[in-house]
Coordinates of C-alpha atoms (C1' of nucleotides) in Angstrom, one line a residue:
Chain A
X2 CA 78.7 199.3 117.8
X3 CA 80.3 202.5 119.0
X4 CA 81.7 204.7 116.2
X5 CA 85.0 204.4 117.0
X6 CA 87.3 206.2 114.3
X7 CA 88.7 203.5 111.5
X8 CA 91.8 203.7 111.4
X9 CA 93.1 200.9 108.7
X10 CA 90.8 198.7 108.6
X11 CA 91.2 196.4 106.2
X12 CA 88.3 197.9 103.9
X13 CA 90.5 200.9 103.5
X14 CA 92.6 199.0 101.2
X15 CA 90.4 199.1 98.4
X16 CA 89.0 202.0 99.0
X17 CA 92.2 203.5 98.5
X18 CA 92.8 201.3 95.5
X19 CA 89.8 203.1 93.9
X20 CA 90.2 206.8 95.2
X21 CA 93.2 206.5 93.1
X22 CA 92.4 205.0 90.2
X23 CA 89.4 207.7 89.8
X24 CA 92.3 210.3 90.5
X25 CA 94.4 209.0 88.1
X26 CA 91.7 208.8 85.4
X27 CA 90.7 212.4 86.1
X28 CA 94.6 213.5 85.7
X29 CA 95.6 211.4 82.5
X30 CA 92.3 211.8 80.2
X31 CA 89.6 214.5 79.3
X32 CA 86.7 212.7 81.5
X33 CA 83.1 213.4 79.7
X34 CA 81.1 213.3 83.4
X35 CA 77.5 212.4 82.9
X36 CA 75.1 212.5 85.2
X37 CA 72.2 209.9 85.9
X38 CA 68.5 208.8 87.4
X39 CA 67.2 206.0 88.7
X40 CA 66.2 204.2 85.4
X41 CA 68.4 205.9 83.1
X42 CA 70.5 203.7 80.8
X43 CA 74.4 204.5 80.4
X44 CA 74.5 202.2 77.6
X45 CA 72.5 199.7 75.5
X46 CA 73.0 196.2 74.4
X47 CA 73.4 196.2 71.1
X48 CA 74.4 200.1 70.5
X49 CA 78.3 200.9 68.7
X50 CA 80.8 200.3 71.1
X51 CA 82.6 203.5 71.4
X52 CA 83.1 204.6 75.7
X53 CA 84.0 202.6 78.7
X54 CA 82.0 204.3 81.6
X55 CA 83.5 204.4 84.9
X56 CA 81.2 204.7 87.9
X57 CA 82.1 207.8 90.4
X58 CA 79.2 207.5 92.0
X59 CA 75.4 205.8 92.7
X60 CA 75.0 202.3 91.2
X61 CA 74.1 200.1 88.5
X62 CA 73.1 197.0 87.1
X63 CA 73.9 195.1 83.6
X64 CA 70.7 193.8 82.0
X65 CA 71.0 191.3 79.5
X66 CA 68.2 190.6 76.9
X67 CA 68.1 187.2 76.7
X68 CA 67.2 186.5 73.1
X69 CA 63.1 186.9 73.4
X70 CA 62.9 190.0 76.1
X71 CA 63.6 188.0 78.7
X72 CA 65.6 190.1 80.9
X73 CA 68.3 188.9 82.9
X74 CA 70.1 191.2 85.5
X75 CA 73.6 189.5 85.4
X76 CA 76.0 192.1 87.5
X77 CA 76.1 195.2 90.0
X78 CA 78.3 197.8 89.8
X79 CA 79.4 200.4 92.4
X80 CA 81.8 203.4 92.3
X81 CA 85.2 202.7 90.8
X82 CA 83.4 199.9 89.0
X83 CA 84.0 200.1 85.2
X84 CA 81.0 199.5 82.7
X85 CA 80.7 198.6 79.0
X86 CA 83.5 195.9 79.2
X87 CA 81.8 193.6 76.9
X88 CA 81.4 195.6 74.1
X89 CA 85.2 195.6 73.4
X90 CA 85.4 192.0 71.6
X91 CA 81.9 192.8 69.7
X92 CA 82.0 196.4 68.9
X93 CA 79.1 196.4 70.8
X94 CA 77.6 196.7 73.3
X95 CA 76.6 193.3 75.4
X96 CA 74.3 194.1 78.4
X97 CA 72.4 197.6 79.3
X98 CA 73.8 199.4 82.6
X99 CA 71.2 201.3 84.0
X100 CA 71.7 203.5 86.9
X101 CA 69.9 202.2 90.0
X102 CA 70.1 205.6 91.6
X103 CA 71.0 209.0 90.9
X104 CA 75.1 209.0 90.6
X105 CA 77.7 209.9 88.1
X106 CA 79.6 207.9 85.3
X107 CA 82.6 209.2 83.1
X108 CA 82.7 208.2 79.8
X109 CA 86.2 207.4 78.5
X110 CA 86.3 206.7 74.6
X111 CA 88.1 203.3 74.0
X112 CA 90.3 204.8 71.9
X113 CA 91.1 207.4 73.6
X114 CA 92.2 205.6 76.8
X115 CA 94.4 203.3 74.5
X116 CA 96.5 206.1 73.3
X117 CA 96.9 208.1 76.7
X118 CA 97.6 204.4 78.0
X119 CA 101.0 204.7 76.2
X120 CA 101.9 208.3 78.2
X121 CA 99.9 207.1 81.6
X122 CA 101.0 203.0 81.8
X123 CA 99.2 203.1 84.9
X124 CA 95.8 203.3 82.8
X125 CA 96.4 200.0 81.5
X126 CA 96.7 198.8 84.8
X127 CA 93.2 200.3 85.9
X128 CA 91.5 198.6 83.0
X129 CA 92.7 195.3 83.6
X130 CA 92.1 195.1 86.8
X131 CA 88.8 196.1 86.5
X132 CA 87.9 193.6 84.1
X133 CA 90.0 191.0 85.8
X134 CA 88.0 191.5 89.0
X135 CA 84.6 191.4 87.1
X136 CA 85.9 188.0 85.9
X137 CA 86.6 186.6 89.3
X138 CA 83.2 188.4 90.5
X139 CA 81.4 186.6 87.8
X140 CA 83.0 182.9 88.6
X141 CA 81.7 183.3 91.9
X142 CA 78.5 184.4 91.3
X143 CA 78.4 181.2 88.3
X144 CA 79.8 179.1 91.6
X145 CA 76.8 180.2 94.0
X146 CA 74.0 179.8 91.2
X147 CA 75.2 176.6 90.6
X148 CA 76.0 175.2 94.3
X149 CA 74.0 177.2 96.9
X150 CA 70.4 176.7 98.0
X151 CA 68.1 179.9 98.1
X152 CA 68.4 180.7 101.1
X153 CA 72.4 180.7 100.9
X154 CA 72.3 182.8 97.9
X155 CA 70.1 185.7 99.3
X156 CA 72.7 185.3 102.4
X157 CA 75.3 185.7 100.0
X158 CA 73.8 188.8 98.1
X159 CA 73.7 190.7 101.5
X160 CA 77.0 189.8 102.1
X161 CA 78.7 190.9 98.5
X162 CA 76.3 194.1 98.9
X163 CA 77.7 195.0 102.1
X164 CA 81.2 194.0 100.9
X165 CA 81.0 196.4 98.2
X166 CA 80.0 199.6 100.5
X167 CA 82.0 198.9 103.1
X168 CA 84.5 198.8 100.3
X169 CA 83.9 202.0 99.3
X170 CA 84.3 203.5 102.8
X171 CA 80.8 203.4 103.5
X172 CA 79.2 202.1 106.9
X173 CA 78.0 197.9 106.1
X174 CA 76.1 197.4 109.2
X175 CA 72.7 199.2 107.7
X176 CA 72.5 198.6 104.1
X177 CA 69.8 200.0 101.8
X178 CA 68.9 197.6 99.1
X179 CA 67.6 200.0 95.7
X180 CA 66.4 196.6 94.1
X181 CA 62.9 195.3 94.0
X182 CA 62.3 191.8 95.5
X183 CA 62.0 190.6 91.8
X184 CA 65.2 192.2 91.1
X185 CA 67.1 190.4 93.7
X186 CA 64.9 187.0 92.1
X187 CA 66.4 187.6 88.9
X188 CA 70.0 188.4 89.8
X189 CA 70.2 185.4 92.0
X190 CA 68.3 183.3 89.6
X191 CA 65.0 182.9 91.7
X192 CA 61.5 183.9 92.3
X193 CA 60.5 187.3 94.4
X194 CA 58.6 184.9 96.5
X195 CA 61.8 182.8 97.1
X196 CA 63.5 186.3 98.3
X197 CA 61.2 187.1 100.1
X198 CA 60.9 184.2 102.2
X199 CA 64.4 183.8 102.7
X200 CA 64.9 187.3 103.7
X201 CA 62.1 186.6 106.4
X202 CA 63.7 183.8 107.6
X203 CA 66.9 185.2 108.9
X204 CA 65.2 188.1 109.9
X205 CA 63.4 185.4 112.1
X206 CA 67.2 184.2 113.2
X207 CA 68.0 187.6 114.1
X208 CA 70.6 187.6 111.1
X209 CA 69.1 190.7 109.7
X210 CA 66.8 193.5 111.1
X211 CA 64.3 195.3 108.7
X212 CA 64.2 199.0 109.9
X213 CA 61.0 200.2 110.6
X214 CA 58.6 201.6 107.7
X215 CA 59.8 199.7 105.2
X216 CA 61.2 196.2 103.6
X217 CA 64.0 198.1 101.4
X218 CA 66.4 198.9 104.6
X219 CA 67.9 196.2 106.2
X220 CA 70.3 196.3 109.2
X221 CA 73.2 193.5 109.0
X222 CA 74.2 193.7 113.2
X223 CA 77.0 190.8 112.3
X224 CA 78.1 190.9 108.9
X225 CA 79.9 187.2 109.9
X226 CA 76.1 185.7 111.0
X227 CA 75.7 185.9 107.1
X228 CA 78.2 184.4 106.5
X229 CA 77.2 181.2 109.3
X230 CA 73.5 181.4 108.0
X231 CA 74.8 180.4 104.5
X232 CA 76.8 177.3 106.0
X233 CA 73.9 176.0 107.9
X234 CA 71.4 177.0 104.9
X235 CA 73.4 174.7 103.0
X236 CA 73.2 172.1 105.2
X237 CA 69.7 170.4 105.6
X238 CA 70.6 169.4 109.0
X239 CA 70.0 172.2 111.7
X240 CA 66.8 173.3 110.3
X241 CA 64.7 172.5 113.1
X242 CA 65.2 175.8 114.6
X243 CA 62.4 178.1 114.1
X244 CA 60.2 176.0 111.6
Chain B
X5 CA 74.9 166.3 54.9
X6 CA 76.9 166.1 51.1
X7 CA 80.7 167.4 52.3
X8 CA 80.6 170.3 50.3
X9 CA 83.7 172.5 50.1
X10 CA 83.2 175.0 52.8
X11 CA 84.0 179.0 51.1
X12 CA 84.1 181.4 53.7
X13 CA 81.1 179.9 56.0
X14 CA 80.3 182.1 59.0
X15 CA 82.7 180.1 60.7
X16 CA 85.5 181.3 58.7
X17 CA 85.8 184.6 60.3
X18 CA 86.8 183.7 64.1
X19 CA 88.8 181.0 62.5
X20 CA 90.7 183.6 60.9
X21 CA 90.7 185.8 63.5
X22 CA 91.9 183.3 66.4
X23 CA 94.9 182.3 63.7
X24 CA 95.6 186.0 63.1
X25 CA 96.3 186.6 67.1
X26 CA 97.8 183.5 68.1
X27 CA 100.6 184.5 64.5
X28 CA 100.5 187.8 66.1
X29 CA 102.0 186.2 69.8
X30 CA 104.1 184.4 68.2
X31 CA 106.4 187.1 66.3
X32 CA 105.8 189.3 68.5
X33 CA 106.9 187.6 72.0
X34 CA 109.2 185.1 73.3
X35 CA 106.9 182.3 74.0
X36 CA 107.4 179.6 76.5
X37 CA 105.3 176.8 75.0
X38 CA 104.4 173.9 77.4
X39 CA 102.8 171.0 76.2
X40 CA 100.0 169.3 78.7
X41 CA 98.2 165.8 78.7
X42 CA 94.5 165.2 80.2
X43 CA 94.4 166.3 84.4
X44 CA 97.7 168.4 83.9
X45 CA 97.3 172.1 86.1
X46 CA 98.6 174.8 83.8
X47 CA 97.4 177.4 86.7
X48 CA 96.4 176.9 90.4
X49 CA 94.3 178.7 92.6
X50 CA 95.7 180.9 95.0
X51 CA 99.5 180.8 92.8
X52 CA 101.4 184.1 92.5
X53 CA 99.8 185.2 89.1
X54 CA 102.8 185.6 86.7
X55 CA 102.1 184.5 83.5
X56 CA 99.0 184.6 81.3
X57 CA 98.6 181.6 78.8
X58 CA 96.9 181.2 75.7
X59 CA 95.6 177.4 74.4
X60 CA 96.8 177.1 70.9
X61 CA 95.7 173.4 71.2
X62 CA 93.6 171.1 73.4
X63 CA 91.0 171.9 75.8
X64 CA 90.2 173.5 79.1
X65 CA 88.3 173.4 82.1
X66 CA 88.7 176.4 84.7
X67 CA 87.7 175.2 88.5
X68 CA 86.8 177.3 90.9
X69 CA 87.3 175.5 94.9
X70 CA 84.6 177.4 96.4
X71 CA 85.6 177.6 100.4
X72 CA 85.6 174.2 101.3
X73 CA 86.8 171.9 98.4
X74 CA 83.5 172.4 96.5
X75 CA 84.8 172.1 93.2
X76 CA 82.9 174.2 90.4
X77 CA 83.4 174.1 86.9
X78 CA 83.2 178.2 85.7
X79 CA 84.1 177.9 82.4
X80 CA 85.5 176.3 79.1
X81 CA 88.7 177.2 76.9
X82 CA 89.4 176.1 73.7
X83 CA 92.3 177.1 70.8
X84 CA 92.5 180.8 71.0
X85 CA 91.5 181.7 74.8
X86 CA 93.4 182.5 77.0
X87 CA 94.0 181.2 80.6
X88 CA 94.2 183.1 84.1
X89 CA 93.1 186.6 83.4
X90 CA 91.3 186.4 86.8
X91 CA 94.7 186.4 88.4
X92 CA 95.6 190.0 87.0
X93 CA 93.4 191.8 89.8
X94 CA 94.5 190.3 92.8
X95 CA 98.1 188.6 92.3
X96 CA 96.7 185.0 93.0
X97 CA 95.2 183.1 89.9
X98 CA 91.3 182.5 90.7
X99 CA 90.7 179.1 89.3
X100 CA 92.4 176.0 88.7
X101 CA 92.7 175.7 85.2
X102 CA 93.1 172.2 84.1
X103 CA 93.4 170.2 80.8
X104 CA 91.2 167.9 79.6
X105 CA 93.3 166.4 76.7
X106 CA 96.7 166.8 75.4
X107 CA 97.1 170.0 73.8
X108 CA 99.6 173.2 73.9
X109 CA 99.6 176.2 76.2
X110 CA 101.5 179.5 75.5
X111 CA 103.2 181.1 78.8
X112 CA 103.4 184.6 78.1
X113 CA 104.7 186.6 81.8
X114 CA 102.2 189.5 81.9
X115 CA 105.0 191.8 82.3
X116 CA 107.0 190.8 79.0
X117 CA 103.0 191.2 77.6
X118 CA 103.1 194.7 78.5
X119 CA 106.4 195.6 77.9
X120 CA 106.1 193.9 74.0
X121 CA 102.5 196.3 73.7
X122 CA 104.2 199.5 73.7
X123 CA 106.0 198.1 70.3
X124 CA 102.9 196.1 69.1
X125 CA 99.3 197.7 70.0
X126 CA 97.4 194.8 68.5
X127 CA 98.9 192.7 71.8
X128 CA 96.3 195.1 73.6
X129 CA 93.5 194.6 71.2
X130 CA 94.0 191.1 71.4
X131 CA 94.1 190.9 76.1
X132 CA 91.4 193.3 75.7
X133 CA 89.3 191.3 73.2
X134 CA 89.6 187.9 75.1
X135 CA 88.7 189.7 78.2
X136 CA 85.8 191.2 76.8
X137 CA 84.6 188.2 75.0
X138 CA 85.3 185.5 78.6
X139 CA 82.8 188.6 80.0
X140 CA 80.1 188.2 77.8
X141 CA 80.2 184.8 77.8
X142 CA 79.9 184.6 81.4
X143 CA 77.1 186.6 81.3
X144 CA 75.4 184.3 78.8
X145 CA 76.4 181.2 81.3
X146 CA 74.7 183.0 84.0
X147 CA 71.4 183.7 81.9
X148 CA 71.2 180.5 81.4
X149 CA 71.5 179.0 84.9
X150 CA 68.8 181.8 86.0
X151 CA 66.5 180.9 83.1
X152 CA 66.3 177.5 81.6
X153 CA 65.4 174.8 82.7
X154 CA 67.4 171.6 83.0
X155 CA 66.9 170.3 79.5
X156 CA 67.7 173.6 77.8
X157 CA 70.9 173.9 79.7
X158 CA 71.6 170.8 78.2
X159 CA 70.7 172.0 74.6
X160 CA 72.4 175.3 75.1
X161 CA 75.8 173.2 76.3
X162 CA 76.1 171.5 73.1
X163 CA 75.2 174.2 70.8
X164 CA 77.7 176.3 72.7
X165 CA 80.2 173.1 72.0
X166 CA 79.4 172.9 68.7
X167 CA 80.0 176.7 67.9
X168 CA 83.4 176.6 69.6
X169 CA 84.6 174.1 67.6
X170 CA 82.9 175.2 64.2
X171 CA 84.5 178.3 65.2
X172 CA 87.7 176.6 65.4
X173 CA 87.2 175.3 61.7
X174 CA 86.5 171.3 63.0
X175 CA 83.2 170.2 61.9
X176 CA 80.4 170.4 64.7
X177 CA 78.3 167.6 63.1
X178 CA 79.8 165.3 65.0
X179 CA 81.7 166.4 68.6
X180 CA 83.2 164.1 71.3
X181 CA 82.9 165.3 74.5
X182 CA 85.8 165.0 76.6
X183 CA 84.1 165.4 80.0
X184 CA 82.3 163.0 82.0
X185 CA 78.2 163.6 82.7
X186 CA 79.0 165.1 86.3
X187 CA 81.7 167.4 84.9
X188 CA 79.0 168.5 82.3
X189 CA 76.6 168.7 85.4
X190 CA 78.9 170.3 87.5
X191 CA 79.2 173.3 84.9
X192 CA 75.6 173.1 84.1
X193 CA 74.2 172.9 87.5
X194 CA 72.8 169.7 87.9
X195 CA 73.5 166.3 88.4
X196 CA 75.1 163.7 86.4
X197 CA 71.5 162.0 86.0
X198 CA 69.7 164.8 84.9
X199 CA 72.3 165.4 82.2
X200 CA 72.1 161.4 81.2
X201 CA 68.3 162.1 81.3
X202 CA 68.2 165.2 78.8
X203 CA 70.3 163.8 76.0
X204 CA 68.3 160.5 76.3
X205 CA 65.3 163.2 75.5
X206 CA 67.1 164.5 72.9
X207 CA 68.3 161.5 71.1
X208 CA 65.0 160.6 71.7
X209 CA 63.8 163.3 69.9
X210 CA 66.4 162.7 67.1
X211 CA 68.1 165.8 67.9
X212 CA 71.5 164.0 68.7
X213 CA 72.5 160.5 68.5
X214 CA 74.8 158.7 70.1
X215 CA 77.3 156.9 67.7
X216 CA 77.6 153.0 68.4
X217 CA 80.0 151.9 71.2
X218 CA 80.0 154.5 73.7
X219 CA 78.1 157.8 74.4
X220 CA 80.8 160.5 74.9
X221 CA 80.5 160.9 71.1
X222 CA 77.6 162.8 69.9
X223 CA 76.2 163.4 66.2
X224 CA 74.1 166.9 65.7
X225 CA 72.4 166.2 62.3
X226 CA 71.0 169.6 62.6
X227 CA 72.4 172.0 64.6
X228 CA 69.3 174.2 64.5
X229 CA 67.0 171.4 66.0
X230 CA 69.2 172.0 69.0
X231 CA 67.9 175.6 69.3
X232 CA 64.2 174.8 68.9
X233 CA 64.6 172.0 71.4
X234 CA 65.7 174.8 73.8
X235 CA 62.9 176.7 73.4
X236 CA 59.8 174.2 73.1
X237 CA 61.9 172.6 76.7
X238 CA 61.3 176.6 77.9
X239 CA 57.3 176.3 77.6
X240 CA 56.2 172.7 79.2
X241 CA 53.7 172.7 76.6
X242 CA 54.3 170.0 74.0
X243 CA 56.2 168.7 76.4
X244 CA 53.4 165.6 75.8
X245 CA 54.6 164.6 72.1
X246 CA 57.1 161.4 73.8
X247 CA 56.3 160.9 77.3
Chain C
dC10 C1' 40.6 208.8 100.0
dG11 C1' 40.9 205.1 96.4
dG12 C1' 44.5 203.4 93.4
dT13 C1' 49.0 201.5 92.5
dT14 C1' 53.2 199.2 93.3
dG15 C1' 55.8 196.3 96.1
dA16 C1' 56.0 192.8 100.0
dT17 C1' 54.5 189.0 102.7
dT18 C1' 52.5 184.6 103.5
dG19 C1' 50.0 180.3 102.5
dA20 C1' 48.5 176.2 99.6
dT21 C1' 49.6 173.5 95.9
dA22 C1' 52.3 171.7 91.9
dC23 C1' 56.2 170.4 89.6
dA24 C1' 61.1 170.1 88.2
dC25 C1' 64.9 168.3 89.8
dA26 C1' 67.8 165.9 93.5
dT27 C1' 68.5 161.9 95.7
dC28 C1' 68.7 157.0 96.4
dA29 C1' 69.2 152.7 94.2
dA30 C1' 69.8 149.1 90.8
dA31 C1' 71.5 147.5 86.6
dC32 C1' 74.3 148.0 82.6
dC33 C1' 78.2 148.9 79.5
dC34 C1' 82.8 149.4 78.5
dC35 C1' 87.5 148.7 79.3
dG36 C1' 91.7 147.3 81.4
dT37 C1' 94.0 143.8 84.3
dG38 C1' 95.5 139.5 85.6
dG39 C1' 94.9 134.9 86.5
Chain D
dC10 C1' 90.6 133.2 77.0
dC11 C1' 87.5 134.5 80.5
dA12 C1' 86.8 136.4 85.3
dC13 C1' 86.9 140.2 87.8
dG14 C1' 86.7 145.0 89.1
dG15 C1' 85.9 149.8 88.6
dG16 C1' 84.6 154.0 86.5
dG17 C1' 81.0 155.9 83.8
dT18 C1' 76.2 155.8 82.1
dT19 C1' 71.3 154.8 82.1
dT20 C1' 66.9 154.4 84.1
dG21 C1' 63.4 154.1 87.7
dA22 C1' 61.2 155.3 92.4
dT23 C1' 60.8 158.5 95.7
dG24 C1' 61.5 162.9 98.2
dT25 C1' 62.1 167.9 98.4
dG26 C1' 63.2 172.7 97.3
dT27 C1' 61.4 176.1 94.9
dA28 C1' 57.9 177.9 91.4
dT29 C1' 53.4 179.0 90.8
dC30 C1' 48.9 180.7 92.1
dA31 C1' 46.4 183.4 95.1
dA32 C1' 45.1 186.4 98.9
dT33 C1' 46.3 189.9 102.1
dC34 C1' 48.8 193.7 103.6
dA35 C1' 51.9 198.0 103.8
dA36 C1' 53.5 202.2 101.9
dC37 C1' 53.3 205.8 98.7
dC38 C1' 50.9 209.3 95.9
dG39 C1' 48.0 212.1 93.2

DNA sequence: CGGTTGATTGATACACATCAAACCCCGTGG
DNA sequence: CCACGGGGTTTGATGTGTATCAATCAACCG
């Protein structure tokens, strides 16, 4: 793993995709820049729909309050990620985004970004996109809840995470997870226990490394052995291997 | 259950307002209507995305082929919704969306959708809001796979049915599903006998009934009971009262 | 240093999957 | 007409993946 200098690889497609979209937002519309802290809450289920937020930097998750306080984490979002989408049809708002981290949304009122939409076409573009992708995003994630064993879905988890950074131009081989054990559980619709355990085992198989001092860093040496782990997790077959 | 004359029920206002946008495509786009029967593919996975289309009658299923022909049923599309948004991001449509009775599909080229929005804003409001509202439900469809268990999913599929179609001004006393037990399951996340096993609970239970000769066609005498059967199925309580 | 929060690991329980048998309904064709 | 076959459904017996309960441990912090 020598740092040789990337040169178009093919995660610098996106990332380009969304250098330019934030570019373009900045040069069509009067961007209200906010910043945020771990815990802080962009917006709230429930509250007026008035902004889309668009993430420049750090990252978030949508909570949704399932009827009785239940909480149910339901997406992540990273930079060039919009949030707020499902507060369009409503008028309001439909999950709480809270920042994970300390980063940076802008806040771009709806209306606002309809109207410059008819000078800037290209806006329209951006929106749909975003929500188009957070559409597909959400079929899969419906797809692995409903299909994949534990195991497979942590697998999984580690490989959209590292997806996502890499995405954004960031290294995917070391990956710092901000999410609590119980977080993970209730993204991926299981236990902290269950995450746990899974995460031990292909530590075990050598599919992950947990850097020293601490369970939140994880080193991913073959981002393609996740990828193999959730085949064979899925499978009931080879598990013989290390009981 | 006396058939009074229904005055501006709840239902009434998405009745309107799905009538209201699909009047609103049809003066204000060329439409290429396409009529479909039961296992007819209005959009396949992996197609150039072109067109965008909207159900003005029949129903839906979208199918997601997860890597190796894993089929998995992502989500449900009645009169009013629209079909392949998730195309819009990447080029290629994301699911198979496929009918699951003879019905009508608008074809509206996402271009021509565009184009027609500089002249007619509402066209906007009206992507946007279906967008918006396919997110949220998502959401909702994941909350309930991480959540409830089995029986509740169950509960939650038919109230969620039975909205749809109130919504669609048909009475929801009384709804024929058009999908077999392991389509239900597929979509639900279980199998085809735990579905059998939950609405034998909840006839039961008197919460459904099946009507005489055949058990796609379910009665909801109250559609309330459905919702307090989800929730007393949540605590295994009184889960004694009928072994 | 104790106190707190998060993580790991083990023992046990249970919800659901799996396997299997029987049934119902419906269309087809002798 | 009934015999036959096949897809869909129901129900039961058994197995298993994961939740639950509980104890221990590691890191952080005032």
């Amino acid at each position: 793993m020598h740092a040789d200098t990337p040169r178009r690889t093919a995660a610098d497609q996106p990332a380009q995709r969304i250098a330019t979209m934030l570019q373009l937002l900045q040069d069509a519309l009067p961007l209200q820049k906010r910043l945020v802290h771990a815990g802080d809450v962009v917006c709230q289920v429930g509250q007026p729909f008035q902004c889309l937020y668009v993430v420049n930097a750090g990252f978030f998750k949508m909570v949704n309050l399932s009827d009785e306080g239940r909480e149910q984490v339901v997406g992540l979002h990273f930079r060039g990620d919009w949030l707020g989408l499902d507060g369009i049809a409503t008028g309001r708002y439909g999950c709480d985004a809270v920042a994970m981290d300390t980063g940076e949304v802008w806040a771009i009122p709806y209306d606002t970004l309809i109207e410059a939409s008819i000078r800037t076409p290209a806006l329209l573009g951006a929106l749909h996109q975003a929500m188009s992708r957070e559409l597909a995003r959400d079929h899969d994630s419906m797809a692995s809840l409903c299909t994949l064993p534990a195991d497979a879905r942590v697998a999984g988890f580690l490989r959209y995470w590292a997806d996502a950074v890499s995405q954004r131009g960031l290294r995917a081989d070391e990956i710092t997870l901000r999410m609590t054990r119980a977080e993970i559980g209730n993204y991926l619709g299981m236990t902290l226990e269950t995450v746990s355990r899974a995460l031990s085992r292909m530590a075990r198989g050598d599919v992950i490394r947990f850097k020293e001092k601490g369970r939140r860093d994880i080193q991913i040496p073959k981002v393609e052995a996740l990828t193999t782990f959730m085949q064979q997790a899925r499978t009931p077959s080879a598990a013989l291997a290390l009981h």
